Structures are given as structure tokens and as C-alpha cells.
Coordinates of C-alpha atoms in Angstrom, one line a residue:
M1218 CA 99.5 95.3 141.2
E1219 CA 97.2 97.2 143.0
L1220 CA 99.5 98.0 146.1
R1221 CA 97.9 97.5 149.7
S1222 CA 98.4 99.4 152.5
R1223 CA 98.6 98.4 156.6
R1224 CA 98.9 101.6 158.9
R1225 CA 101.9 101.7 161.1
K1226 CA 101.4 103.5 164.2
M1227 CA 103.6 106.3 165.4
P1228 CA 105.6 106.2 168.9
Q1229 CA 103.4 108.5 171.3
S1230 CA 106.4 107.7 174.1
P1231 CA 109.7 106.9 174.3
P1232 CA 110.7 103.8 172.3
A1233 CA 109.4 100.4 175.6
Q1234 CA 112.7 98.3 176.0
C1235 CA 112.8 95.2 175.0
P1236 CA 113.0 92.4 177.1
P1237 CA 116.1 91.1 178.1
A1238 CA 117.2 88.1 176.0
P1239 CA 117.9 84.5 177.3
P1240 CA 122.0 84.0 178.2
E1241 CA 121.5 81.5 175.2
E1242 CA 120.2 84.2 172.7
Q1243 CA 122.6 87.0 173.4
A1244 CA 125.7 85.7 171.6
G1245 CA 122.9 85.7 168.4
P1246 CA 121.7 83.8 165.4
S1247 CA 122.9 79.9 165.0
R1248 CA 124.9 81.2 162.0
V1249 CA 126.0 84.2 161.7
P1250 CA 127.4 85.5 159.1
P1251 CA 131.1 87.7 158.5
P1252 CA 130.7 90.9 157.4
R1253 CA 131.4 91.8 153.5
K1254 CA 131.7 94.3 151.2
R1255 CA 130.3 94.9 148.5
K1256 CA 130.7 98.1 146.5
R1257 CA 127.6 100.3 146.3
P1258 CA 126.3 99.5 142.2
V1259 CA 125.0 102.2 140.0
P1260 CA 121.9 103.2 140.7
K1261 CA 119.4 102.1 138.0
E1262 CA 115.7 101.5 137.8
E1263 CA 115.5 98.4 139.5
V1264 CA 117.3 99.7 142.0
C1265 CA 116.2 100.7 145.5
R1266 CA 117.6 103.8 147.1
L1267 CA 117.3 103.2 150.6
C1268 CA 119.6 99.8 150.7
W1269 CA 120.9 99.9 147.5
R1270 CA 120.1 96.5 146.7
A1271 CA 118.2 94.4 142.9
D1272 CA 118.6 91.1 144.5
C1273 CA 116.8 90.7 147.9
D1274 CA 114.2 88.1 147.8
P1275 CA 110.6 89.7 147.1
E1276 CA 109.4 87.4 150.8
V1277 CA 111.9 89.3 153.0
V1278 CA 111.7 93.0 150.5
G1279 CA 108.2 93.2 149.7
Q1280 CA 107.4 94.2 146.9
L1281 CA 109.6 96.8 145.4
C1282 CA 107.7 100.2 144.0
R1283 CA 108.4 102.3 141.4
Q1284 CA 107.2 105.9 140.1
K1285 CA 108.0 109.5 139.7
G1286 CA 111.3 108.7 140.2
L1287 CA 112.0 106.5 142.9
C1288 CA 112.0 102.8 143.4
V1289 CA 112.2 101.6 147.1
H1290 CA 111.1 98.1 148.9
E1291 CA 107.8 98.0 150.4
N1292 CA 109.7 96.9 153.6
C1293 CA 112.4 99.0 154.3
L1294 CA 109.5 102.4 153.5
Y1295 CA 108.3 100.6 156.3
H1296 CA 111.2 100.8 159.1
A1297 CA 112.8 103.6 157.7
T1298 CA 112.3 104.7 161.2
R1299 CA 111.6 108.5 160.9
L1300 CA 109.4 107.7 157.4
G1301 CA 105.6 108.9 158.6
Q1302 CA 102.4 107.2 156.5
K1303 CA 101.0 110.3 156.1
G1304 CA 98.6 110.3 153.0
A1305 CA 95.7 107.8 152.3
D1306 CA 97.3 104.2 151.4
E1307 CA 96.4 105.4 148.0
E1308 CA 99.0 108.2 148.2
G1309 CA 102.4 107.7 147.4
F1310 CA 103.5 104.0 148.3
Y1311 CA 101.4 102.8 151.1
G1312 CA 100.8 106.7 152.5
F1313 CA 104.0 107.7 152.2
L1314 CA 104.2 110.0 150.5
F1315 CA 106.8 110.9 148.0
P1316 CA 108.5 114.0 149.6
D1317 CA 108.5 112.6 152.0
I1318 CA 110.2 109.6 150.9
R1319 CA 113.8 111.5 149.5
Q1320 CA 113.2 113.8 152.3
E1321 CA 114.8 110.7 154.3
L1322 CA 117.0 109.3 152.2
K1323 CA 118.3 112.9 152.4
R1324 CA 118.7 112.4 156.3
V1325 CA 120.0 108.8 155.8
A1326 CA 122.8 109.6 153.1
Q1327 CA 126.1 109.3 155.8
K1328 CA 125.0 106.6 157.8
R1329 CA 126.2 104.3 157.9
C1330 CA 125.1 100.4 157.8
C1331 CA 126.2 98.8 161.2
I1332 CA 126.7 95.2 159.1
C1333 CA 128.1 95.9 155.2
R1334 CA 128.9 99.4 156.6
L1335 CA 127.7 101.3 153.8
R1336 CA 126.3 104.7 153.2
G1337 CA 121.8 104.9 154.2
A1338 CA 121.4 103.1 156.2
S1339 CA 117.9 104.1 158.4
V1340 CA 116.5 101.0 160.4
A1341 CA 117.9 101.6 163.7
C1342 CA 117.1 99.6 167.0
R1343 CA 114.3 100.4 169.3
R1344 CA 116.0 98.8 172.3
R1345 CA 116.3 101.9 174.9
R1346 CA 121.0 103.2 174.3
C1347 CA 121.9 100.9 171.4
R1348 CA 123.2 103.1 168.6
R1349 CA 123.3 100.8 165.8
I1350 CA 121.9 101.1 163.2
F1351 CA 121.7 99.0 159.4
H1352 CA 119.8 98.4 156.0
F1353 CA 116.2 95.9 156.1
P1354 CA 118.0 93.7 154.0
C1355 CA 121.0 93.5 155.9
G1356 CA 119.2 93.4 159.0
S1357 CA 117.8 90.6 157.9
E1358 CA 120.3 88.3 156.8
R1359 CA 122.3 89.2 160.5
G1360 CA 119.4 88.3 162.3
C1361 CA 117.6 91.3 163.0
V1362 CA 114.0 91.5 163.7
S1363 CA 111.6 93.6 162.3
Q1364 CA 107.8 93.6 163.2
F1365 CA 104.4 94.1 161.3
F1366 CA 102.5 95.3 163.7
G1367 CA 101.5 98.3 165.3
E1368 CA 104.5 100.9 165.5
F1369 CA 107.2 98.5 162.9
K1370 CA 109.7 98.5 165.3
S1371 CA 112.6 96.9 164.9
F1372 CA 115.7 95.1 166.8
C1373 CA 118.9 94.1 166.8
W1374 CA 120.2 91.1 166.5
K1375 CA 121.4 91.3 169.9
H1376 CA 117.9 92.9 171.3
R1377 CA 115.7 90.7 169.2
P1378 CA 112.4 89.2 171.3
V1379 CA 112.9 85.1 171.3
Q1380 CA 111.2 81.9 172.1
R1381 CA 110.2 81.3 175.8
V1382 CA 109.2 77.7 174.5
R1383 CA 109.3 74.6 177.4
A1384 CA 109.6 72.7 174.2
V1385 CA 111.1 69.1 173.5
Q1386 CA 112.4 68.0 170.9
Q1387 CA 112.8 63.5 170.1
D1388 CA 115.6 62.7 167.9
E1389 CA 115.3 65.3 164.7
T1390 CA 112.6 67.0 163.8
P1391 CA 111.8 68.5 160.6
C1392 CA 110.1 71.8 159.7
L1393 CA 106.2 70.3 159.2
I1394 CA 106.5 72.8 155.6
C1395 CA 109.9 71.6 154.4
Q1396 CA 110.8 68.5 155.9
E1397 CA 114.8 69.6 157.1
V1398 CA 115.6 69.3 160.9
V1399 CA 115.5 72.3 162.3
A1400 CA 117.8 73.1 164.9
G1401 CA 117.7 71.1 168.1
R1402 CA 116.4 74.4 170.4
P1403 CA 114.4 77.8 169.3
C1404 CA 115.7 80.3 167.5
Y1405 CA 115.9 82.8 165.0
D1406 CA 116.2 80.2 161.4
T1407 CA 113.6 78.2 163.6
L1408 CA 110.1 78.5 166.0
V1409 CA 107.6 76.2 166.9
C1410 CA 104.6 76.9 168.0
P1411 CA 103.8 78.6 171.5
A1412 CA 100.5 76.7 171.5
C1413 CA 101.0 73.2 170.8
A1414 CA 105.2 73.4 171.4
S1415 CA 105.2 69.8 168.7
A1416 CA 105.0 72.5 165.7
W1417 CA 108.5 73.1 164.2
F1418 CA 109.9 74.9 160.8
H1419 CA 112.0 77.7 160.0
R1420 CA 111.6 80.8 159.6
R1421 CA 111.8 81.4 155.6
C1422 CA 108.5 78.5 155.6
I1423 CA 106.5 79.6 157.9
Q1424 CA 107.2 83.2 156.3
G1425 CA 106.0 81.7 153.1
Q1426 CA 104.0 80.1 154.0
A1427 CA 102.0 83.5 155.8
L1428 CA 102.7 85.0 153.2
R1429 CA 99.8 82.7 151.1
S1430 CA 98.1 82.3 153.7
A1431 CA 97.4 85.7 154.7
L1432 CA 95.9 87.2 158.0
H1433 CA 92.4 85.1 157.9
Y1434 CA 94.1 81.3 156.9
F1435 CA 97.3 81.2 158.6
R1436 CA 97.8 79.2 162.0
C1437 CA 99.0 76.5 163.1
P1438 CA 100.3 73.5 160.8
L1439 CA 99.6 71.5 163.2
C1440 CA 97.4 71.9 165.9
Q1441 CA 95.6 74.8 163.7
D1442 CA 95.2 78.0 166.0
V1443 CA 94.8 81.3 164.7
P1444 CA 95.3 82.8 167.7
T1445 CA 97.9 82.6 170.3
F1446 CA 100.0 81.1 167.4
Q1447 CA 99.3 84.5 165.9
A1448 CA 100.2 86.9 168.2
E1449 CA 103.7 85.3 168.4
M1450 CA 104.5 84.9 164.6
F1451 CA 103.8 88.8 164.9
R1452 CA 105.8 89.0 167.5
L1453 CA 109.1 87.6 166.4
G1454 CA 108.8 89.2 162.9
I1455 CA 107.4 87.1 160.7
K1456 CA 105.2 89.3 158.3
I1457 CA 101.1 88.3 157.5
P1458 CA 100.1 89.7 155.7
D1459 CA 96.1 91.8 156.0
R1460 CA 94.6 90.4 152.0
D1461 CA 93.8 88.2 150.4
A1462 CA 94.5 84.0 150.8
A1463 CA 97.6 83.8 147.2
W1464 CA 95.1 81.5 145.9
E1465 CA 92.1 84.0 146.4
E1466 CA 93.7 86.5 144.2
D1467 CA 93.3 87.2 140.4
G1468 CA 90.9 84.9 139.5
A1469 CA 93.2 81.6 140.5
F1470 CA 89.8 79.3 141.0
A1471 CA 87.5 80.9 138.9
D1472 CA 87.6 78.1 136.5
H1473 CA 86.0 75.7 139.0
Y1474 CA 83.1 78.5 138.9
Q1475 CA 82.0 77.6 135.4
R1476 CA 79.0 75.3 135.2
H1477 CA 78.7 72.7 132.3
S1478 CA 77.4 73.6 129.2
S1479 CA 77.1 71.6 127.3
C1480 CA 75.6 68.2 125.4
D1481 CA 77.4 64.8 126.2
A1482 CA 75.9 62.9 124.5
S1483 CA 77.9 60.5 122.0
Q1484 CA 74.9 61.5 119.1
C1485 CA 73.8 64.8 119.6
L1486 CA 70.3 65.1 117.7
C1487 CA 70.5 69.4 118.2
P1488 CA 70.9 70.7 114.3
V1489 CA 73.0 74.0 116.3
G1490 CA 75.1 72.4 118.1
R1491 CA 76.0 70.5 121.2
E1492 CA 76.1 73.9 123.0
Q1493 CA 72.9 75.1 122.6
A1494 CA 70.6 75.0 125.7
E1495 CA 67.2 76.5 126.1
V1496 CA 65.1 76.3 129.2
N1497 CA 62.3 74.5 128.0
G1498 CA 61.1 72.5 125.1
P1499 CA 63.8 69.5 123.5
W1500 CA 67.7 71.6 123.5
R1501 CA 66.9 71.6 127.4
L1502 CA 70.1 70.8 129.1
L1503 CA 69.8 69.0 131.8
L1504 CA 73.1 68.5 133.9
C1505 CA 74.2 65.0 135.7
G1506 CA 72.0 65.2 139.1
S1507 CA 75.5 63.6 140.9
C1508 CA 78.5 64.6 139.2
A1509 CA 77.3 68.2 137.1
S1510 CA 80.2 67.3 134.7
R1511 CA 77.9 66.3 131.8
G1512 CA 75.0 66.6 129.7
T1513 CA 72.7 65.7 127.2
H1514 CA 69.4 67.3 125.9
Q1515 CA 66.5 66.5 126.0
L1516 CA 65.6 65.0 123.3
C1517 CA 69.5 63.7 123.3
S1518 CA 68.8 60.8 125.9
G1519 CA 64.8 60.9 125.5
I1520 CA 64.5 62.9 128.8
G1521 CA 59.9 63.5 129.0
E1522 CA 59.3 66.9 129.8
D1523 CA 57.8 66.4 133.6
A1524 CA 61.8 65.4 134.3
D1525 CA 63.7 67.6 136.5
S1526 CA 66.4 65.7 136.9
W1527 CA 68.9 63.7 134.9
E1528 CA 72.4 61.0 135.6
C1529 CA 74.4 60.5 133.6
S1530 CA 75.9 56.8 132.5
D1531 CA 78.8 57.0 134.9
C1532 CA 76.5 57.9 138.2
S1533 CA 74.0 56.7 137.6
G1534 CA 73.2 53.7 139.6
T1535 CA 75.0 54.6 142.1
G1536 CA 72.8 55.7 144.6
T1537 CA 74.3 59.5 144.6
A1538 CA 71.5 61.9 142.8
P1539 CA 69.7 63.3 144.7
P1540 CA 65.6 63.8 145.0
T1541 CA 63.7 64.6 142.3
Q1542 CA 59.8 66.0 142.0
G1543 CA 60.2 64.6 138.4
P1544 CA 61.1 61.2 136.7
S1545 CA 64.6 60.4 137.1
H1546 CA 67.1 59.1 133.3
S1547 CA 69.9 58.4 132.0
T1548 CA 72.1 57.2 129.5
P1549 CA 71.4 54.5 127.3
G1550 CA 73.4 51.3 128.5
P1551 CA 76.5 50.3 126.8
G1552 CA 74.6 47.3 125.1
T1553 CA 72.0 49.6 124.0
S1554 CA 72.3 49.7 119.5
A1555 CA 72.1 52.8 118.2
E1556 CA 68.7 51.6 116.5
E1557 CA 66.8 50.4 119.5
E1558 CA 67.7 54.3 120.3
E1559 CA 66.2 56.6 118.2
A1560 CA 62.9 53.3 118.0
R1561 CA 62.5 55.2 122.0
I1562 CA 63.7 58.6 120.9
L1563 CA 60.9 59.0 117.8
A1564 CA 57.8 56.9 120.6
G1565 CA 58.2 60.4 123.0
H1566 CA 58.7 62.1 120.2
P1567 CA 56.1 60.8 116.3
G1568 CA 57.3 64.6 115.3
T1569 CA 61.4 64.4 114.8
Q1570 CA 64.0 63.6 112.7
L1571 CA 67.2 62.2 113.2
P1572 CA 70.0 61.9 111.1
S1573 CA 69.9 58.8 110.6
Q1574 CA 66.1 58.8 108.3
P1575 CA 67.5 60.1 105.0
L1576 CA 65.5 64.1 104.4
S1577 CA 64.6 62.7 100.8
Q1578 CA 63.3 59.1 103.0
K1579 CA 59.1 59.3 102.4
P1580 CA 57.5 55.9 104.4
A1581 CA 56.0 53.7 102.4
E1582 CA 52.3 53.6 101.4
P1583 CA 50.6 50.5 103.0
H1584 CA 49.0 48.3 100.4

């Protein structure tokens, strides 16, 4: 997969102070996992050198980049506090040069994560005078917020940005995406659209939708608002990639652009086969003017040379065909016999030999 870069702005002044959180959010997320002790795994090719994790959800940590003896997660790179993008997009990983990455690995080698207590923490809270540092996936599990715009700031669970939306739920409100019940008020795991204040969803659900829809199609699932909704989701740490939507990549809909290219007449008369298509003549292929999903040779359905449209038997008489300049024809009805059809074809093309007429048979001489 081609690596696609988003440029991170480096701070030009001391980090701005994040607005204080409301009292109900100061205590952290609704459910806080206890710090867990884990043994440092033996470094392998699949283990990120910044967070030392190999079992992370790609929707959380991003793509795993491997090259030049380095193996790091995309989001771990973007949120390493002292790591800057000094190269072009195609250099290193997303513009992060390999020497700079190795230098950052040395810098954080002895820094302990405030959540898992293991070394290698590279993400620092940007709230002034806050000294918490953590691994990117540890921060996601603990309720920290890492933003994916501007300077790509990160905030710990006590200083993270929160929603200030006046939204009232009626009974138990389901997530618009997974239909599971959400929390009773906006919190780390439950978000609400700031435009309509009626669309509620889980963080993990709206993050998955953002990754699939990408920047040009991501919007509120209910009111379809784009600017206000995207700005709020960016602020709350939702990653919205600047690329094509998932359904437009890798030719996912390439088959929808393929034109029907075969004769579907019950008895194709072309000696070459049903796939034969010419611009003019008896083997000119016409598609149904209504559905375009069936076709016929000009000769196989007895269509005149001056006709520029045709309707299949399924669409004939439904009034869906576009207006035409020349005569329009359709496939014979189900009650038409093979002999009558061949006679009709021969009437329009006297010199044509049909399969039902043996080649050795000669017309009887008149007495």
C-alpha cells in the first residue's frame, strides 16, 4: 500500500493551554482500565519500536511501517513529541526520515510510560506544566486524546478536550452506527454531533466510519452536516484521513464501469460467437435502451440497419426507453415460434443463411 503523508505543523511557540475540562470530566473516562503490567516482548519484525506493541488495532495505531530495519506504527510516528517531518512525503515514513526516527528512539529509551510503567514513552501531554508521557496505544486505552491536525497535539486523560453540547437523551439512546446503547452524556467513549445534537455514537464506531469515508465523504450520519461536524471530530481526536474513500480505492467498483458486450438473443446467429461486436452490419451490437444490461446483434433480432435503439423483452412496453431518432425494435414475444422468427429475419435479409436451414439443402425448383 502506498504511504500517504499528512504534514504536521511544528510548534513555533510554547504549547497553548487547553481549556479546562468541566468538573464531570476531570476524573477521566467513564471506565478507566487499571494500569496493567506487561512483559516487554522480544523485538520482532512485527513489533513497533516506539510502543513495543504487536497486537494493536490498526484503526487505533494506523499502518505498521517496515523498512531499513525499522518497524513503527503510523500514529506513533505522528505523535512522538520531538519527532518532526523534515523530508518530502515519499521520503522515509510519511516524511519522517530514518535518522530522525532512530534519534527519537534513543531519546525515549529511558522514559517510562505513566500508564504501563514501561520504557519508551514518546507521547507527551501538551497541557502546560503537565509532565505525563505515555505510549500512543496506552493513551488510547486510558482515555487520552491525540489530535490529527495542525501540530498533532496529545492530551492526557485529565487535560483532554471535551464536548460542551447541550444534548438531551430520551430513554436509552442507541449509537447510530452499531445500534448499541451509548452513555447518558457526552464522554470519552460517547460523542454527539454538535450541529444537530441528536446523533449519538461510540468513539470507536465514528472512528471506523471516518477511516472508511475519509475527508471528502465524512459527515454526520443523521443531519449530514460537514464543516461543524468535522471540526468537532478533529478536536476530539478522531482521525479523518485525507485520501479517497475506502470504496473508491483499489478498483472496488471497477466492475460497475464495464459495458455489457454480448448478444443475449435466444438464438445467436453470429458464426463467430455472442461476443462479436461490429460498428456496422448484421453483427452490430445494440444494448437495451432502458436497462443496458442485455444486448443483441442487429441480425439476431431482425433490427433494421437504420435503427439506433432496441429494447429487451423485459423492458419492452414499460415506457422506459429514451426517445429515438430511428425505428425501435425489441426481442420477439414469448409466443413467437422459431419458424416465424426465421421468416421475419429472412424477409429483412434475403441472402442470410440461418442455422435451421441445412447447408446442403437446395431450394426446390419450380415445376
